[in-house]
């Protein structure tokens, strides 16, 4: 493969990985569980904050269906992705997004960061690991303090809690 072909392939792979993240968000918002399941590699892992969401596709789908059962309309809006290729068929990524969620009769607003591992199987990219960490989350009327408070995650019916990501990350 020539240098130009290799570089073109890297650009195509990067675009496919960015599309993978968007497909995940659209499928989540649409409760399209068949598409969601197909986006994960067999044996994939999913974590949301400190909660293990599953270590294979079936367990991931049980977790996602359960989480989605408590939500109404959602809007996942990706903002950036940072992709690093670790091999011909493997990569890692960081995806930042904002969320709007209808839950418990409230409109919630928040931001999350996903730390991903990707694997190409049969010519298509899949998630082999996806970890979602909350930056902040809470009702719209609390957005003014959701980034400045010590306890930045405020789910309906629960006590305010620390965010999964600290306010400052050392050694960046």
GROMACS .gro file of C-alpha atoms in nm:
model
  172
    1UNK     CA    1   0.000   0.000   0.000
    2UNK     CA    2   0.140   0.339  -0.097
    3UNK     CA    3   0.174   0.628   0.147
    4UNK     CA    4  -0.124   0.806  -0.011
    5UNK     CA    5  -0.338   0.492   0.008
    6UNK     CA    6  -0.240   0.442   0.374
    7UNK     CA    7  -0.323   0.805   0.457
    8UNK     CA    8  -0.655   0.786   0.270
    9UNK     CA    9  -0.744   0.466   0.457
   10UNK     CA   10  -0.664   0.638   0.790
   11UNK     CA   11  -0.900   0.924   0.697
   12UNK     CA   12  -1.174   0.678   0.597
   13UNK     CA   13  -1.127   0.487   0.924
   14UNK     CA   14  -1.139   0.810   1.126
   15UNK     CA   15  -1.466   0.910   0.954
   16UNK     CA   16  -1.615   0.565   1.017
   17UNK     CA   17  -1.522   0.584   1.386
   18UNK     CA   18  -1.679   0.930   1.417
   19UNK     CA   19  -1.991   0.792   1.247
   20UNK     CA   20  -1.991   0.499   1.492
   21UNK     CA   21  -2.022   0.743   1.783
   22UNK     CA   22  -2.304   0.932   1.609
   23UNK     CA   23  -2.484   0.605   1.527
   24UNK     CA   24  -2.466   0.517   1.897
   25UNK     CA   25  -2.625   0.851   1.996
   26UNK     CA   26  -2.900   0.834   1.732
   27UNK     CA   27  -2.981   0.471   1.815
   28UNK     CA   28  -2.992   0.559   2.186
   29UNK     CA   29  -3.225   0.854   2.128
   30UNK     CA   30  -3.449   0.637   1.907
   31UNK     CA   31  -3.447   0.332   2.140
   32UNK     CA   32  -3.315   0.134   1.843
   33UNK     CA   33  -3.173  -0.153   2.045
   34UNK     CA   34  -3.097  -0.374   1.743
   35UNK     CA   35  -2.866  -0.106   1.602
   36UNK     CA   36  -2.712  -0.041   1.945
   37UNK     CA   37  -2.631  -0.408   1.991
   38UNK     CA   38  -2.473  -0.430   1.645
   39UNK     CA   39  -2.237  -0.142   1.729
   40UNK     CA   40  -2.065  -0.346   2.001
   41UNK     CA   41  -1.815  -0.623   1.939
   42UNK     CA   42  -1.884  -0.961   2.097
   43UNK     CA   43  -1.725  -0.955   2.441
   44UNK     CA   44  -1.741  -0.574   2.456
   45UNK     CA   45  -1.750  -0.387   2.785
   46UNK     CA   46  -1.964  -0.091   2.885
   47UNK     CA   47  -1.930   0.119   3.200
   48UNK     CA   48  -2.128   0.425   3.308
   49UNK     CA   49  -1.955   0.609   3.588
   50UNK     CA   50  -1.882   0.352   3.855
   51UNK     CA   51  -2.145   0.110   3.725
   52UNK     CA   52  -2.048  -0.188   3.515
   53UNK     CA   53  -2.298  -0.198   3.234
   54UNK     CA   54  -2.193  -0.534   3.100
   55UNK     CA   55  -1.906  -0.739   2.973
   56UNK     CA   56  -2.073  -0.874   2.660
   57UNK     CA   57  -2.334  -0.750   2.416
   58UNK     CA   58  -2.626  -0.920   2.589
   59UNK     CA   59  -2.538  -0.773   2.930
   60UNK     CA   60  -2.478  -0.431   2.775
   61UNK     CA   61  -2.822  -0.439   2.617
   62UNK     CA   62  -2.987  -0.537   2.948
   63UNK     CA   63  -2.813  -0.239   3.111
   64UNK     CA   64  -2.902   0.007   2.832
   65UNK     CA   65  -3.265  -0.108   2.813
   66UNK     CA   66  -3.297  -0.070   3.190
   67UNK     CA   67  -3.144   0.279   3.186
   68UNK     CA   68  -3.359   0.387   2.891
   69UNK     CA   69  -3.678   0.260   3.062
   70UNK     CA   70  -3.643   0.549   3.311
   71UNK     CA   71  -3.606   0.814   3.041
   72UNK     CA   72  -3.837   0.991   2.803
   73UNK     CA   73  -3.709   1.188   2.509
   74UNK     CA   74  -3.332   1.226   2.494
   75UNK     CA   75  -3.099   1.424   2.274
   76UNK     CA   76  -2.733   1.322   2.264
   77UNK     CA   77  -2.518   1.583   2.089
   78UNK     CA   78  -2.154   1.490   2.018
   79UNK     CA   79  -1.907   1.777   2.008
   80UNK     CA   80  -1.563   1.632   1.954
   81UNK     CA   81  -1.378   1.308   1.905
   82UNK     CA   82  -1.011   1.235   1.945
   83UNK     CA   83  -0.903   0.910   1.781
   84UNK     CA   84  -0.572   0.731   1.816
   85UNK     CA   85  -0.498   0.426   1.602
   86UNK     CA   86  -0.324   0.154   1.800
   87UNK     CA   87  -0.306  -0.102   1.518
   88UNK     CA   88  -0.453  -0.175   1.176
   89UNK     CA   89  -0.779  -0.292   1.334
   90UNK     CA   90  -0.775  -0.123   1.676
   91UNK     CA   91  -0.805   0.231   1.805
   92UNK     CA   92  -0.891   0.433   2.112
   93UNK     CA   93  -1.106   0.741   2.132
   94UNK     CA   94  -1.242   1.018   2.349
   95UNK     CA   95  -1.586   1.156   2.262
   96UNK     CA   96  -1.739   1.457   2.437
   97UNK     CA   97  -2.113   1.518   2.429
   98UNK     CA   98  -2.399   1.707   2.584
   99UNK     CA   99  -2.720   1.535   2.686
  100UNK     CA  100  -3.075   1.652   2.723
  101UNK     CA  101  -3.290   1.399   2.903
  102UNK     CA  102  -3.656   1.385   3.005
  103UNK     CA  103  -3.666   1.195   3.334
  104UNK     CA  104  -3.902   1.188   3.633
  105UNK     CA  105  -4.106   1.475   3.490
  106UNK     CA  106  -3.799   1.698   3.457
  107UNK     CA  107  -3.578   1.818   3.175
  108UNK     CA  108  -3.214   1.744   3.256
  109UNK     CA  109  -2.903   1.886   3.094
  110UNK     CA  110  -2.552   1.754   3.125
  111UNK     CA  111  -2.220   1.674   2.969
  112UNK     CA  112  -2.036   1.345   2.947
  113UNK     CA  113  -1.711   1.214   2.812
  114UNK     CA  114  -1.678   0.867   2.662
  115UNK     CA  115  -1.349   0.677   2.668
  116UNK     CA  116  -1.366   0.418   2.392
  117UNK     CA  117  -1.174   0.126   2.252
  118UNK     CA  118  -1.256   0.022   1.898
  119UNK     CA  119  -1.203  -0.298   1.703
  120UNK     CA  120  -1.255  -0.366   1.335
  121UNK     CA  121  -1.438  -0.694   1.274
  122UNK     CA  122  -1.529  -0.822   0.929
  123UNK     CA  123  -1.438  -0.484   0.779
  124UNK     CA  124  -1.651  -0.271   1.018
  125UNK     CA  125  -1.555  -0.077   1.330
  126UNK     CA  126  -1.724  -0.164   1.662
  127UNK     CA  127  -1.694  -0.060   2.024
  128UNK     CA  128  -1.488  -0.310   2.220
  129UNK     CA  129  -1.510  -0.092   2.532
  130UNK     CA  130  -1.713   0.217   2.611
  131UNK     CA  131  -1.690   0.407   2.938
  132UNK     CA  132  -1.917   0.705   3.002
  133UNK     CA  133  -1.808   0.956   3.265
  134UNK     CA  134  -2.032   1.241   3.379
  135UNK     CA  135  -1.895   1.595   3.380
  136UNK     CA  136  -2.222   1.737   3.515
  137UNK     CA  137  -2.592   1.651   3.508
  138UNK     CA  138  -2.902   1.807   3.655
  139UNK     CA  139  -3.233   1.981   3.604
  140UNK     CA  140  -3.234   2.280   3.369
  141UNK     CA  141  -3.308   2.518   3.656
  142UNK     CA  142  -2.978   2.414   3.819
  143UNK     CA  143  -2.758   2.460   3.511
  144UNK     CA  144  -2.629   2.792   3.646
  145UNK     CA  145  -2.442   2.603   3.920
  146UNK     CA  146  -2.393   2.261   3.763
  147UNK     CA  147  -2.030   2.331   3.673
  148UNK     CA  148  -1.935   2.533   3.981
  149UNK     CA  149  -2.077   2.316   4.260
  150UNK     CA  150  -1.873   2.047   4.433
  151UNK     CA  151  -2.150   1.794   4.365
  152UNK     CA  152  -2.211   1.837   3.992
  153UNK     CA  153  -2.431   1.532   3.925
  154UNK     CA  154  -2.795   1.565   4.031
  155UNK     CA  155  -3.023   1.286   3.913
  156UNK     CA  156  -3.395   1.310   4.000
  157UNK     CA  157  -3.476   1.146   4.332
  158UNK     CA  158  -3.111   1.106   4.428
  159UNK     CA  159  -2.868   1.300   4.639
  160UNK     CA  160  -2.626   1.530   4.457
  161UNK     CA  161  -2.298   1.351   4.396
  162UNK     CA  162  -1.948   1.413   4.271
  163UNK     CA  163  -1.891   1.398   3.897
  164UNK     CA  164  -1.706   1.105   3.745
  165UNK     CA  165  -1.449   1.347   3.604
  166UNK     CA  166  -1.272   1.573   3.853
  167UNK     CA  167  -1.285   1.949   3.810
  168UNK     CA  168  -0.914   1.947   3.724
  169UNK     CA  169  -0.705   1.664   3.583
  170UNK     CA  170  -0.345   1.651   3.691
  171UNK     CA  171  -0.058   1.579   3.450
  172UNK     CA  172  -0.234   1.676   3.131
   0.00000   0.00000   0.00000
